[in-house]
CSV table of C-alpha atoms in Angstrom, one decimal:
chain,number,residue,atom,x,y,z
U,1,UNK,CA,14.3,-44.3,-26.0
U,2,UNK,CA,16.1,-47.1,-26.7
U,3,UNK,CA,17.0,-49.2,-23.1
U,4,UNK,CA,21.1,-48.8,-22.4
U,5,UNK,CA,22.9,-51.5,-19.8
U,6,UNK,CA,26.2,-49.2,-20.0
U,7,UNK,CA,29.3,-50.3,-18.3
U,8,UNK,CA,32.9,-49.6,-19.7
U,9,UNK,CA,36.4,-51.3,-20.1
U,10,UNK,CA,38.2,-50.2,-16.8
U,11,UNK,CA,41.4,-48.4,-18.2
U,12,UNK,CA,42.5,-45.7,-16.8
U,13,UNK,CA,45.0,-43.7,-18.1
U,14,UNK,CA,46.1,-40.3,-18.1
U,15,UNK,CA,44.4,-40.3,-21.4
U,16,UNK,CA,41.1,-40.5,-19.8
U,17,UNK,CA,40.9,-37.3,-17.6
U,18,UNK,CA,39.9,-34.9,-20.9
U,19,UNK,CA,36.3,-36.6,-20.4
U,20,UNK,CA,36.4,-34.2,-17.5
U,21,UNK,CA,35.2,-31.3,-19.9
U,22,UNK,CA,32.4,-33.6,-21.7
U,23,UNK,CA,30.8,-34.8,-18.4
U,24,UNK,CA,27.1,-35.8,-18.8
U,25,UNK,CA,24.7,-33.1,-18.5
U,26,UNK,CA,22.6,-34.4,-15.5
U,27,UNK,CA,20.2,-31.7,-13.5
U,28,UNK,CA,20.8,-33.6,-10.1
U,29,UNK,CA,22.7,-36.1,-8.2
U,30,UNK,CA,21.1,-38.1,-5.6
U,31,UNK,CA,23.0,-40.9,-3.5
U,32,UNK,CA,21.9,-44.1,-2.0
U,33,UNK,CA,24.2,-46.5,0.0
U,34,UNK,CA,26.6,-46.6,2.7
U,35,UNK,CA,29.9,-45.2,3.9
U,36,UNK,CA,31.6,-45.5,0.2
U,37,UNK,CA,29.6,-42.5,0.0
U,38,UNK,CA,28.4,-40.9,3.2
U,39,UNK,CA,29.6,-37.2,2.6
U,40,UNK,CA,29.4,-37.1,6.7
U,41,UNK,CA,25.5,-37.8,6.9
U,42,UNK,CA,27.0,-40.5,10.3
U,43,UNK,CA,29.0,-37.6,11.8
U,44,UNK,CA,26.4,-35.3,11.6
U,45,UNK,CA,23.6,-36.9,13.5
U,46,UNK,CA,26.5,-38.5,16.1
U,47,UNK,CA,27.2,-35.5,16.8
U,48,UNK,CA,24.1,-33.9,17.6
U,49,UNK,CA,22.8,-36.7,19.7
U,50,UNK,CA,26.4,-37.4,21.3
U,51,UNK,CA,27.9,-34.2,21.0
U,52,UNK,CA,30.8,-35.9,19.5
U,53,UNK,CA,30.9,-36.6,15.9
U,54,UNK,CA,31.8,-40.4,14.3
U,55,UNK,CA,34.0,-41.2,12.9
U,56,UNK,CA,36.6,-38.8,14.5
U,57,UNK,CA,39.8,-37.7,13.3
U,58,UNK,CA,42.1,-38.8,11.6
U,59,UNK,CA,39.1,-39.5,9.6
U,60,UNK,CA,38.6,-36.7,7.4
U,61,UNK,CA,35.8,-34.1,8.3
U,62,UNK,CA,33.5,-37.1,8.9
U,63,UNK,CA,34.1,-39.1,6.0
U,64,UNK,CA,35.0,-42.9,6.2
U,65,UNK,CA,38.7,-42.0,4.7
U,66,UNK,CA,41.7,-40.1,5.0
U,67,UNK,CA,40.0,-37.1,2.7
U,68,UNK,CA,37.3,-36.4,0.0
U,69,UNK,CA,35.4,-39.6,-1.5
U,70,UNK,CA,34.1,-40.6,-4.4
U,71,UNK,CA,30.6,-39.0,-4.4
U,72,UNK,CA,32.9,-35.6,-4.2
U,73,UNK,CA,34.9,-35.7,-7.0
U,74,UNK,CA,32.0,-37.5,-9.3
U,75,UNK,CA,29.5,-34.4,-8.5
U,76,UNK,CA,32.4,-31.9,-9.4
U,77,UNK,CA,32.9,-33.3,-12.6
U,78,UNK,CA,29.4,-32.9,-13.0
U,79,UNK,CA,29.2,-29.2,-12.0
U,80,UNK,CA,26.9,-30.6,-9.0
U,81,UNK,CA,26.8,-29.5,-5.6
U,82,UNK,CA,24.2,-32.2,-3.8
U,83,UNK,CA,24.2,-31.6,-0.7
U,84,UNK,CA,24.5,-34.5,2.7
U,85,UNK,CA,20.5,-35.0,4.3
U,86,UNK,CA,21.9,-34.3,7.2
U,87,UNK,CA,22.2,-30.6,6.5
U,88,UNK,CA,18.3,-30.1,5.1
U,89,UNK,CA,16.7,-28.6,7.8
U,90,UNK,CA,19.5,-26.4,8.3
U,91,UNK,CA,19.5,-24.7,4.4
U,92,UNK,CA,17.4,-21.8,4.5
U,93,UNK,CA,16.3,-22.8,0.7
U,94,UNK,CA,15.6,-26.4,-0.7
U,95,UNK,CA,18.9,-28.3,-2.7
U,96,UNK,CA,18.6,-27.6,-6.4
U,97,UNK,CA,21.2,-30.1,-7.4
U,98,UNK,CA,20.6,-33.3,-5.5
U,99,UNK,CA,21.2,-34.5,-2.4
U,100,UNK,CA,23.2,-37.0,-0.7
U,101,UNK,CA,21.4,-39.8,1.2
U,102,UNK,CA,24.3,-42.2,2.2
U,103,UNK,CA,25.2,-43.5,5.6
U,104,UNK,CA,27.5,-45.8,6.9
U,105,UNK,CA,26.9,-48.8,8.2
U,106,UNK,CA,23.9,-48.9,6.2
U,107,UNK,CA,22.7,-52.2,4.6
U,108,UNK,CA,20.6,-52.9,1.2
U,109,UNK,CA,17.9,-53.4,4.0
U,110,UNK,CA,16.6,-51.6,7.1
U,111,UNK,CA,19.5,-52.6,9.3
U,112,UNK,CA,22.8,-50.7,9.9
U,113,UNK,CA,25.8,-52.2,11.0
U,114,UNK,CA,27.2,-49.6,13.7
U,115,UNK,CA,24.1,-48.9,15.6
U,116,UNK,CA,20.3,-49.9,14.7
U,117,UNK,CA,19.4,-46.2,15.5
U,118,UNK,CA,20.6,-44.8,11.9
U,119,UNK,CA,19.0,-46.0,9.3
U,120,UNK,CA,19.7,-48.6,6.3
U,121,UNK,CA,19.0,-48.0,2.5
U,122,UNK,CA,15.5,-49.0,2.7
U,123,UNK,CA,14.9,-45.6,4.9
U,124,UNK,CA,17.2,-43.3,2.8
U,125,UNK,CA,14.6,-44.1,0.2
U,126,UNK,CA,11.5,-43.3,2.1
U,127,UNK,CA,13.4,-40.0,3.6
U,128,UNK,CA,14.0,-39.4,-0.2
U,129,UNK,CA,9.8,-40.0,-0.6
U,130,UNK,CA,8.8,-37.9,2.0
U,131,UNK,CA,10.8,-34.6,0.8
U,132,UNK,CA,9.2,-35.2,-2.6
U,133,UNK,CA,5.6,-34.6,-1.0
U,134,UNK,CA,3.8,-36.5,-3.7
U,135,UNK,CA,5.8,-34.7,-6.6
U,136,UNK,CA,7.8,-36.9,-9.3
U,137,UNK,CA,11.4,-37.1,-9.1
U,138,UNK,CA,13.4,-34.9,-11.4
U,139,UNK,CA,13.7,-37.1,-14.1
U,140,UNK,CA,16.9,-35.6,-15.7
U,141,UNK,CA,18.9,-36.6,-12.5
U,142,UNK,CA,21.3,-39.2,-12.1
U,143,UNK,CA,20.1,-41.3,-9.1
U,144,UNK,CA,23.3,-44.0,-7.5
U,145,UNK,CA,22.6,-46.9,-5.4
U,146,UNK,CA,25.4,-48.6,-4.1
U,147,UNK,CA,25.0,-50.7,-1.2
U,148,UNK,CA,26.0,-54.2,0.0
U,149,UNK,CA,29.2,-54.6,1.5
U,150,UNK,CA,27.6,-54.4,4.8
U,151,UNK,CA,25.6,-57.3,4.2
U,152,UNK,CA,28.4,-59.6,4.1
U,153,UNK,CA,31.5,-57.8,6.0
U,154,UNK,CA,32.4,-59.3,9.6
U,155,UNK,CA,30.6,-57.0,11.4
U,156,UNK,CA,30.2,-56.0,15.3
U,157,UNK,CA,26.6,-55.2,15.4
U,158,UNK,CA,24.8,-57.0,17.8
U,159,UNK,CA,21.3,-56.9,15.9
U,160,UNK,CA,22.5,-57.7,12.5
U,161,UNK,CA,24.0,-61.1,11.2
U,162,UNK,CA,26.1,-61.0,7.6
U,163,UNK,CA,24.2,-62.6,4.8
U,164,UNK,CA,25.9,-65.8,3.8
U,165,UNK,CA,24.0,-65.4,-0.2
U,166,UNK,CA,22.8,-62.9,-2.2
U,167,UNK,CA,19.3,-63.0,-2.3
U,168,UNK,CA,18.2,-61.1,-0.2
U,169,UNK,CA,20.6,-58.0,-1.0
U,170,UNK,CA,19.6,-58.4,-4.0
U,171,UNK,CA,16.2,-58.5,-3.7
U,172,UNK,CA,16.9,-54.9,-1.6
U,173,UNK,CA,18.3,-53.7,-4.3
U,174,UNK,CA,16.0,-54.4,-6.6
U,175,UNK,CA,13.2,-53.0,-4.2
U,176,UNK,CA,15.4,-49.6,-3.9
U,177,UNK,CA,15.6,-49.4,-8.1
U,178,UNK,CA,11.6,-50.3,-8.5
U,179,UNK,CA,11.2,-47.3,-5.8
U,180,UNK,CA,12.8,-45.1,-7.3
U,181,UNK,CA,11.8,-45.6,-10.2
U,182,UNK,CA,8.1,-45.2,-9.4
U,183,UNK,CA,8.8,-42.0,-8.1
U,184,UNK,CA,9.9,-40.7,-11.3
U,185,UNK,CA,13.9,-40.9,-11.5
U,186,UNK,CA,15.4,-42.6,-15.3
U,187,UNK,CA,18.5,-42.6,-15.2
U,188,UNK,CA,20.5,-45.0,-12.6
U,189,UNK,CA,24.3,-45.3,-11.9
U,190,UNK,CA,24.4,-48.6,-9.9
U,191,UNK,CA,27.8,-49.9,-8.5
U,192,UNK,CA,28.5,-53.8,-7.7
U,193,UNK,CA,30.9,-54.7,-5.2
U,194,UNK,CA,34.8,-55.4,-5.4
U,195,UNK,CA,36.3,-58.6,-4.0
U,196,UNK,CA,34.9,-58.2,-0.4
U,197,UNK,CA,37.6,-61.3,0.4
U,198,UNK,CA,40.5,-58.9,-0.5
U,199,UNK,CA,39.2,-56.4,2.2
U,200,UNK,CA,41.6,-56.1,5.6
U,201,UNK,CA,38.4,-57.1,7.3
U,202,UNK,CA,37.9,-60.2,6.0
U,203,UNK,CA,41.5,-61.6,6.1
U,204,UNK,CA,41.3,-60.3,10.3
U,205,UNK,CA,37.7,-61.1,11.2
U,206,UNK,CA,36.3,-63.5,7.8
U,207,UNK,CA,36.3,-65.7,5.5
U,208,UNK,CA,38.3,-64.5,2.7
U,209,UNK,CA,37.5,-67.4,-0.1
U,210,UNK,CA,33.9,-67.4,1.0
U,211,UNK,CA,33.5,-63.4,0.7
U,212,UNK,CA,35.1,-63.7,-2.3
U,213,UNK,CA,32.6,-66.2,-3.9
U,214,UNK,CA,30.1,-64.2,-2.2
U,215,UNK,CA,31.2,-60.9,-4.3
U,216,UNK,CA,30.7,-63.2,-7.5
U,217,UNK,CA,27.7,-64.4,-6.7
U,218,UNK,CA,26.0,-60.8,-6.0
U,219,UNK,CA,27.8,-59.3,-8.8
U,220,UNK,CA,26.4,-62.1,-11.7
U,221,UNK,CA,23.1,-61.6,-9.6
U,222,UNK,CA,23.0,-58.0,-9.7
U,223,UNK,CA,23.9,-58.0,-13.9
U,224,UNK,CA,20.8,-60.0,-14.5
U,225,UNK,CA,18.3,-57.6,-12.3
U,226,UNK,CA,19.8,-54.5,-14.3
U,227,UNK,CA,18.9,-56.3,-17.3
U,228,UNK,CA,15.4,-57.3,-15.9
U,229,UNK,CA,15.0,-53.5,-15.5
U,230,UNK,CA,15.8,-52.8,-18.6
U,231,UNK,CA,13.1,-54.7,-20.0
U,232,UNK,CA,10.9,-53.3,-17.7
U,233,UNK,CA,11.6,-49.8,-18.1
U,234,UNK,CA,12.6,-49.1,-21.6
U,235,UNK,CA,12.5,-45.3,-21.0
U,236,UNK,CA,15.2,-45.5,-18.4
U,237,UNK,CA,19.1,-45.6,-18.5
U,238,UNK,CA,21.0,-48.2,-16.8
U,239,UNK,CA,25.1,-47.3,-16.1
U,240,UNK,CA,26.9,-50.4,-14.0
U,241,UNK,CA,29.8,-48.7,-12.0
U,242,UNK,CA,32.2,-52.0,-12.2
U,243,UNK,CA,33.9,-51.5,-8.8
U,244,UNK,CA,34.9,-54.9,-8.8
U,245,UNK,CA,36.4,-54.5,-12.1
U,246,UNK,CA,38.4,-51.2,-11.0
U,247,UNK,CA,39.7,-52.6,-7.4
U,248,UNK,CA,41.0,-55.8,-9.2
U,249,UNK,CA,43.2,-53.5,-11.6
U,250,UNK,CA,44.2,-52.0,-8.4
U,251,UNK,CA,45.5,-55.2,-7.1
U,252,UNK,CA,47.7,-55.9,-10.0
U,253,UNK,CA,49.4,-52.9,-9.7
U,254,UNK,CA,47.8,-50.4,-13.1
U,255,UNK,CA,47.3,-47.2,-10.3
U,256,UNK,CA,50.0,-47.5,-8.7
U,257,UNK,CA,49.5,-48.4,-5.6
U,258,UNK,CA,52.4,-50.0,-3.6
U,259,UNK,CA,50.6,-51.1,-1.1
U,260,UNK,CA,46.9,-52.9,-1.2
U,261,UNK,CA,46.5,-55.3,1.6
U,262,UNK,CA,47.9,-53.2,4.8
U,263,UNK,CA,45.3,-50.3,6.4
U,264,UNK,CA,47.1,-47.1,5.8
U,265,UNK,CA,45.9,-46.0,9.2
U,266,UNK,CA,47.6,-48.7,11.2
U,267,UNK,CA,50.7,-47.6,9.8
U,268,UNK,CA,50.4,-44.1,11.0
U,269,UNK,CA,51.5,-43.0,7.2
U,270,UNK,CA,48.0,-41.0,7.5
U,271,UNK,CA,46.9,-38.4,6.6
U,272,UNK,CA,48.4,-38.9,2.9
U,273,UNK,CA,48.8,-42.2,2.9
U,274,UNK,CA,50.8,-42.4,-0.7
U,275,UNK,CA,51.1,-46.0,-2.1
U,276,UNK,CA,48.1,-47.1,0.2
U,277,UNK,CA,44.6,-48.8,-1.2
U,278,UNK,CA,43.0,-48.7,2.3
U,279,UNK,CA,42.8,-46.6,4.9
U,280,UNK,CA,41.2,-48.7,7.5
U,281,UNK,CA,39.8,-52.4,7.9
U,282,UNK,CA,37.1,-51.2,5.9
U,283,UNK,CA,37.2,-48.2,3.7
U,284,UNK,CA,39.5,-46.7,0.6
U,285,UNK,CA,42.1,-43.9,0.9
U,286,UNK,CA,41.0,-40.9,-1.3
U,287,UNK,CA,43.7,-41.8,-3.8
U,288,UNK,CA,41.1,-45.1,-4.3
U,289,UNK,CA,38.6,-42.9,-4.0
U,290,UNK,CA,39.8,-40.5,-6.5
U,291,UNK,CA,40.0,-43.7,-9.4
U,292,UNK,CA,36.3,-44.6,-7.9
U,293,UNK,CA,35.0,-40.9,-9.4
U,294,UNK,CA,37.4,-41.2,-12.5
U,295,UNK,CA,35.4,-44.6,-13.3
U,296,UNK,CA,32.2,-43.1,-12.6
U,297,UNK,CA,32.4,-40.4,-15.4
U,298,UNK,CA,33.8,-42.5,-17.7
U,299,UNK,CA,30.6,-44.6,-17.0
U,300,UNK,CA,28.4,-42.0,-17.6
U,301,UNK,CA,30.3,-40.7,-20.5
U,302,UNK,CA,30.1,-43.6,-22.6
U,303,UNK,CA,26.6,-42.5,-24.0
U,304,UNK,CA,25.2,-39.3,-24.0
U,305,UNK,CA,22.8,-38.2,-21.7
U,306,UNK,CA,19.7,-39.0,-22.3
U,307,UNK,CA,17.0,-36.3,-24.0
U,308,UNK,CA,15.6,-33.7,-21.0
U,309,UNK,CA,12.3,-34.9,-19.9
U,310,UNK,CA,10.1,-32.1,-18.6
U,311,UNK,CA,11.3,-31.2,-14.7
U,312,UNK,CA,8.8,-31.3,-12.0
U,313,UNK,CA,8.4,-28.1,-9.5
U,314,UNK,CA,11.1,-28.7,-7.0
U,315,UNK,CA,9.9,-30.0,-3.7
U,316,UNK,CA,9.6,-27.0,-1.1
U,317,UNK,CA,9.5,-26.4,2.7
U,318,UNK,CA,12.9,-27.1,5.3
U,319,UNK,CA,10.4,-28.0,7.6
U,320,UNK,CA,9.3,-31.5,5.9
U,321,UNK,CA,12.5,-31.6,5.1
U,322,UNK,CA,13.9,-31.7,8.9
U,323,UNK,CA,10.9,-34.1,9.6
U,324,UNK,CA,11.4,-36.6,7.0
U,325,UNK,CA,15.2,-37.0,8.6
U,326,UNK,CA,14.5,-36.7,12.3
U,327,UNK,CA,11.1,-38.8,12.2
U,328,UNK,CA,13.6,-41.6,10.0
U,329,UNK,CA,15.4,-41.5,13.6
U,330,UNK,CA,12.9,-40.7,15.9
U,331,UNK,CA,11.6,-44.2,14.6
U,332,UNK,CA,14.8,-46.5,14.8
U,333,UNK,CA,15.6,-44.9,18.5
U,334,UNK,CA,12.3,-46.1,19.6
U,335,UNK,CA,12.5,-49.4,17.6
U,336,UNK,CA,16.2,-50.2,19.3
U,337,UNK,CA,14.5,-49.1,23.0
């Protein structure tokens, strides 16, 4: 198979939503990052060790925004239902069409930036290894890793400090892709990160020039490992989700949005937030969210899919499943006592 680095010109126009009905025929959607993505994986475990799920409303049902994100709307217009880790043990059947590892606060690392009890990316991974139980990945999948904004953010953990370059992120997320990878997945949606100085945070708590710099840095760093992959695994297919590409449009005013430097929920214009690119310090509204999934498809639909390779027995048994969660936990509670 000839090796594809795919990203796409970000315009977005009404002229793009047709794609809708040619989404790329992918078996499975598995997710990898932070709260960009978390589908409520956070809420869920807060709220069975606390009794009182985070974050709480008028965050939406759990997720870091005012209502669906990203990962939502992408596995729609994919026909996909993955569903959040956090629910596994509770399915009386194992997911068919992928499952959703994300958590916020989580790092490219092992760290997580709201309490050192949940786990980072590095951990998602090895949940993901231990479900598998020694069977290959489904290789038809689409597999997304997006992580590093919590890296570099101001953040107020007390066990992590921000990264002031790259290398190490990027050395996690090369790590995660080389994982994996090994286990059997080919095809890879990865997602760089948007101008982290242009983030509420970072004009309250940061740096905003230096996060900015920062962003380029990771971005031009993360371009030449996909590449590196690509050499390396020739059989695989490489899609670059150019978020930093899609929030700078946003910026200048192509979606619309009247207002992209003020948190939507400090205004208390939630929970619609019309006009807004943020909803907190932190996080998009789902309107952002919504042109997030739009770029996504038209990402993957730039190529077709590549040809089916022959699909493993699906991995079987809740109870591993609940295990390779709760031990994940079981392990960071007794690392942070």
């Amino acid at each position: 198979m000839k090796k594809q680095f795919l990203t796409v010109g970000v315009v977005l126009t009404t002229a793009f939503f047709p794609l809708r009905s040619l989404a790329a025929n992918f078996t499975g959607l598995y997710v990898f990052g932070d709260s960009l993505s978390d589908p409520g994986n956070v809420f869920n475990l807060t709220k069975a060790f606390t009794g009182t799920g985070s974050p709480p409303p008028p965050y939406s049902e759990g997720r870091f925004s005012n209502g669906q994100i990203w990962t939502s709307y992408f596995a729609q217009d994919l026909g996909l239902s993955p569903v959040p880790a956090t629910t596994l043990p509770f399915l009386p059947v194992p997911p068919t069409q992928g499952i959703n590892f994300a958590f916020g606060g989580a790092t490219t690392g092992p760290d997580n930036t709201i309490t050192p009890l949940l786990p980072g990316l590095t951990q998602q991974v090895e949940t993901f290894t231990t479900l598998l139980q020694g069977r290959p990945a489904d290789p038809n999948a689409l597999y997304v890793v997006w992580a590093g904004a919590n890296d570099y953010l101001p953040t107020e953990s007390k066990t992590f400090t921000p990264y002031t370059n790259p290398k190490t992120s990027i050395r996690n997320l090369s790590n995660t892709i080389s994982s994996l990878a090994a286990l059997g997945a080919r095809n890879f949606l990865v997602a760089n990160q948007s101008n982290l100085g242009q983030v509420p945070i970072a004009a309250i708590a940061g740096d905003p020039v230096a996060l900015s710099k920062l962003s380029d840095r990771h971005n031009a760093r993360l371009n030449k490992t996909i590449q590196s992959f690509e050499r390396k695994l020739p059989d695989s297919t490489f899609y670059l989700l150019d978020i930093h590409a899609l929030f700078a449009q946003a910026f200048n005013g192509q979606f619309g949005f009247t207002n992209v430097t003020v948190p939507c929920i400090s205004q208390g214009a939630f929970p619609t937030c019309p006009g807004y690119l943020f909803w907190d310090q932190y996080h998009p509204t789902e309107a952002a969210h919504q042109k997030i999934a739009d770029l996504a498809l038209q990402t993957v639909n730039a190529t077709p899919t590549p040809e089916p390779a022959s699909v493993p027995e699906p991995a079987s048994g809740i109870a591993l499943l609940a295990f390779g969660i709760a031990s994940a936990v079981t392990m960071r509670r007794a690392k942070a006592s």
